[in-house]
mmCIF file of C-alpha atoms in Angstrom:
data_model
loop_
_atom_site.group_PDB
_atom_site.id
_atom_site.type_symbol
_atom_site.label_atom_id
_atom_site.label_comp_id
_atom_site.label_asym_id
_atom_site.label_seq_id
_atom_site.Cartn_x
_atom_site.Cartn_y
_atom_site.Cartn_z
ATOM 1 C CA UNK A 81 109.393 63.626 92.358
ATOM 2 C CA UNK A 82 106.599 65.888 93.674
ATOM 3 C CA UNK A 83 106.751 69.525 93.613
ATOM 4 C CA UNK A 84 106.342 71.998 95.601
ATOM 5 C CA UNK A 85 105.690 75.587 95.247
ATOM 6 C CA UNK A 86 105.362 78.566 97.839
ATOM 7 C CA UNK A 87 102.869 81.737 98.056
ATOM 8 C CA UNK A 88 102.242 84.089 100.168
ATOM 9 C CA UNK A 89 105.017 86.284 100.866
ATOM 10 C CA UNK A 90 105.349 89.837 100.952
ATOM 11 C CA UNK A 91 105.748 93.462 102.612
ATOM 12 C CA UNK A 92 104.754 93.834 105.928
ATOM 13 C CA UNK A 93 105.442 95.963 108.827
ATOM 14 C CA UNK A 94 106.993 94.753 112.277
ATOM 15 C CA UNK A 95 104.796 92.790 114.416
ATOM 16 C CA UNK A 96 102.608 92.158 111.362
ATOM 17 C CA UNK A 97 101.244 88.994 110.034
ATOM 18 C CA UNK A 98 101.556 86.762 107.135
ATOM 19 C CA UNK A 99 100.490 83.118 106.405
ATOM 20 C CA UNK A 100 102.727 81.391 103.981
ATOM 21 C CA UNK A 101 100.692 78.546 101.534
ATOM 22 C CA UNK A 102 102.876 75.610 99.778
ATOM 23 C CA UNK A 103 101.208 73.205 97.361
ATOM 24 C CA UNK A 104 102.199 70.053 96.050
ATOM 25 C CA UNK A 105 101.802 68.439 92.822
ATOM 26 C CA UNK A 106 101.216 65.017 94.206
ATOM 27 C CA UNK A 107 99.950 63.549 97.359
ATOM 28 C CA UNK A 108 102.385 64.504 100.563
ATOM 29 C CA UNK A 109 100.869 61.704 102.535
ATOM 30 C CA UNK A 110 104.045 59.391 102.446
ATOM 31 C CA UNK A 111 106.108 62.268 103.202
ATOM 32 C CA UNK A 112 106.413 61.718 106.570
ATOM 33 C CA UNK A 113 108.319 64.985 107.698
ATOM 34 C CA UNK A 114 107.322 67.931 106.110
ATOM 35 C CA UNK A 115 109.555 71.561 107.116
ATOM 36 C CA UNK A 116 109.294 75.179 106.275
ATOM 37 C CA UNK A 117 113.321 76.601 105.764
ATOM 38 C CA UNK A 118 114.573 80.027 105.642
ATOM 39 C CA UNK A 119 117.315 81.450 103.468
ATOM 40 C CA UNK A 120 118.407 85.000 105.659
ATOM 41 C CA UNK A 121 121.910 84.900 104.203
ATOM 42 C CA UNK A 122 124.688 83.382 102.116
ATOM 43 C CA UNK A 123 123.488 79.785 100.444
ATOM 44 C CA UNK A 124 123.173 77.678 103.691
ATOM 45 C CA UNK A 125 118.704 77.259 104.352
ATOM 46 C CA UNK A 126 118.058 76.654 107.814
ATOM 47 C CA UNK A 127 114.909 74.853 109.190
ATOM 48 C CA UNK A 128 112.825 76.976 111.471
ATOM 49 C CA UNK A 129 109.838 74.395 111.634
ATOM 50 C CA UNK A 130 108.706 71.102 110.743
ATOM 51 C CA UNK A 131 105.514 68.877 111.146
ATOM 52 C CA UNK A 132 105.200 65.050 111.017
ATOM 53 C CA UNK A 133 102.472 62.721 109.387
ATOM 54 C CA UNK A 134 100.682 62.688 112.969
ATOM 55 C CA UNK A 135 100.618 66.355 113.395
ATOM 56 C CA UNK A 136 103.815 66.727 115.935
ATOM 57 C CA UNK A 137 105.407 70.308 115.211
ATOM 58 C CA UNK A 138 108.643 71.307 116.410
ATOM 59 C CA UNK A 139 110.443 74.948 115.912
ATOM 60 C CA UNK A 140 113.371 76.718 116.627
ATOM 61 C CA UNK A 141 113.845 78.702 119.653
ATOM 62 C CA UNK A 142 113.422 81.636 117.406
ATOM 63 C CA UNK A 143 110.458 81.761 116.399
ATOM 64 C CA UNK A 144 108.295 79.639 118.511
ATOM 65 C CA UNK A 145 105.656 80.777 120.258
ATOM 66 C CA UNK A 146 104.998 83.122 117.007
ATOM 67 C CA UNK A 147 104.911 80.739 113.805
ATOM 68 C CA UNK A 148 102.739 77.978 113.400
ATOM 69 C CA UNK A 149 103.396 75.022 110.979
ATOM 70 C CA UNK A 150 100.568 72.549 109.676
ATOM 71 C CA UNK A 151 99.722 70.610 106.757
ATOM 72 C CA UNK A 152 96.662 69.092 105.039
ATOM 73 C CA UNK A 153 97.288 65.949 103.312
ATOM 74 C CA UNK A 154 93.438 65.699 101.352
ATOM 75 C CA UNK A 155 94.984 69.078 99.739
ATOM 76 C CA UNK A 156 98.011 68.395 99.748
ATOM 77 C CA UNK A 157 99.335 71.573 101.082
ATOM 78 C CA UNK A 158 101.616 73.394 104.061
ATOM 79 C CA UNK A 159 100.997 76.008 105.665
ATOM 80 C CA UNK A 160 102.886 78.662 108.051
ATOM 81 C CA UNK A 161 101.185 81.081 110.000
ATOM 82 C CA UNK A 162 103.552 83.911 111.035
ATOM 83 C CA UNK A 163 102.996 86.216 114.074
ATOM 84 C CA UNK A 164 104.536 89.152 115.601
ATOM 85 C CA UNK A 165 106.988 89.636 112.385
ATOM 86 C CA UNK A 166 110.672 90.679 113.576
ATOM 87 C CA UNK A 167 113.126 92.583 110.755
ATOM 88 C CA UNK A 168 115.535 89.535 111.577
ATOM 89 C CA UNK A 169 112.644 87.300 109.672
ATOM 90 C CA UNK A 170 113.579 88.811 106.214
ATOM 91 C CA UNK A 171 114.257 85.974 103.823
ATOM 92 C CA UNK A 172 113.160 83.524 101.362
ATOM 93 C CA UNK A 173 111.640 80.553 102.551
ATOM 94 C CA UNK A 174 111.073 77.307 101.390
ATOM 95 C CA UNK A 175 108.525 74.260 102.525
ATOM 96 C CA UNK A 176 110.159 70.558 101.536
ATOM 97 C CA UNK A 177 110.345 67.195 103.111
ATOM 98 C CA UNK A 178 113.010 66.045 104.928
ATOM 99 C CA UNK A 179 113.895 63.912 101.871
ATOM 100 C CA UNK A 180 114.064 66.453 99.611
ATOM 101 C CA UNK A 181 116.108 68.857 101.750
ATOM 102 C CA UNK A 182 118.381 65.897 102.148
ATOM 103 C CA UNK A 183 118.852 65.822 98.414
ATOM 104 C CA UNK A 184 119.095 69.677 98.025
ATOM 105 C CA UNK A 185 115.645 69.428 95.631
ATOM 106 C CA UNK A 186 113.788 72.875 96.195
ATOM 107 C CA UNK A 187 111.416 75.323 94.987
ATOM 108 C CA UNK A 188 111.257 78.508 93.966
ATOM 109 C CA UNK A 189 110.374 79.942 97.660
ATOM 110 C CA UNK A 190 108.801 83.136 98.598
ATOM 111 C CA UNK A 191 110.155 86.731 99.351
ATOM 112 C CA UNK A 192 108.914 87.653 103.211
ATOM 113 C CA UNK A 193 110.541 91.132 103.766
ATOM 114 C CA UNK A 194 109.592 92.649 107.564
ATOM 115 C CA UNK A 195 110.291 96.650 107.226
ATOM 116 C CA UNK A 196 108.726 99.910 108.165
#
């Protein structure tokens, strides 16, 4: 199964910026849904974005207009820009396929904590 592991995360102020970086250890080409997911409390990860193999993005209400999902299949890597950070952002988050969210397979995620 290919891996995946996030970067990126840290401290930053509200209405800051971060861009979040997730790379795989195998091609992502024949993944044909590929999501960034947010863990804000309890166990339960909830999708906030997701691109598709012919570069279609889709977000939640939530944070549209401010994040922006793509991915790069020659490097086999997702990204998520993030704009206009809100406290209510603070979580782990996670990039996956929609196969391997499915299956409950994750990574370690990153740490994005939005405080002044």
């Amino acid at each position: 199964q290919v891996q995946l592991v996030e970067s990126g995360g840290g401290l930053v102020q509200p209405g800051g910026s971060l861009t979040l970086s997730c790379r795989a250890s195998g091609s992502i080409y024949n993944l044909a849904i590929m999501g960034w997911y947010r863990l804000t409390s309890g166990t339960q990860r909830e999708q906030i974005a997701g691109v598709a193999d012919d570069g279609y993005a889709h977000y939640i209400d939530s944070v549209k207009g401010r994040f922006t999902i793509s991915r790069d299949d020659d490097e086999n890597t997702v990204a998520l820009q993030m704009n206009m950070l809100r406290p209510e952002d603070t979580g782990v988050y996670y990039c996956n396929s929609h196969l391997g969210a499915a299956n409950d397979y994750w990574g370690p995620g990153t740490q994005v904590t939005v405080s002044s």
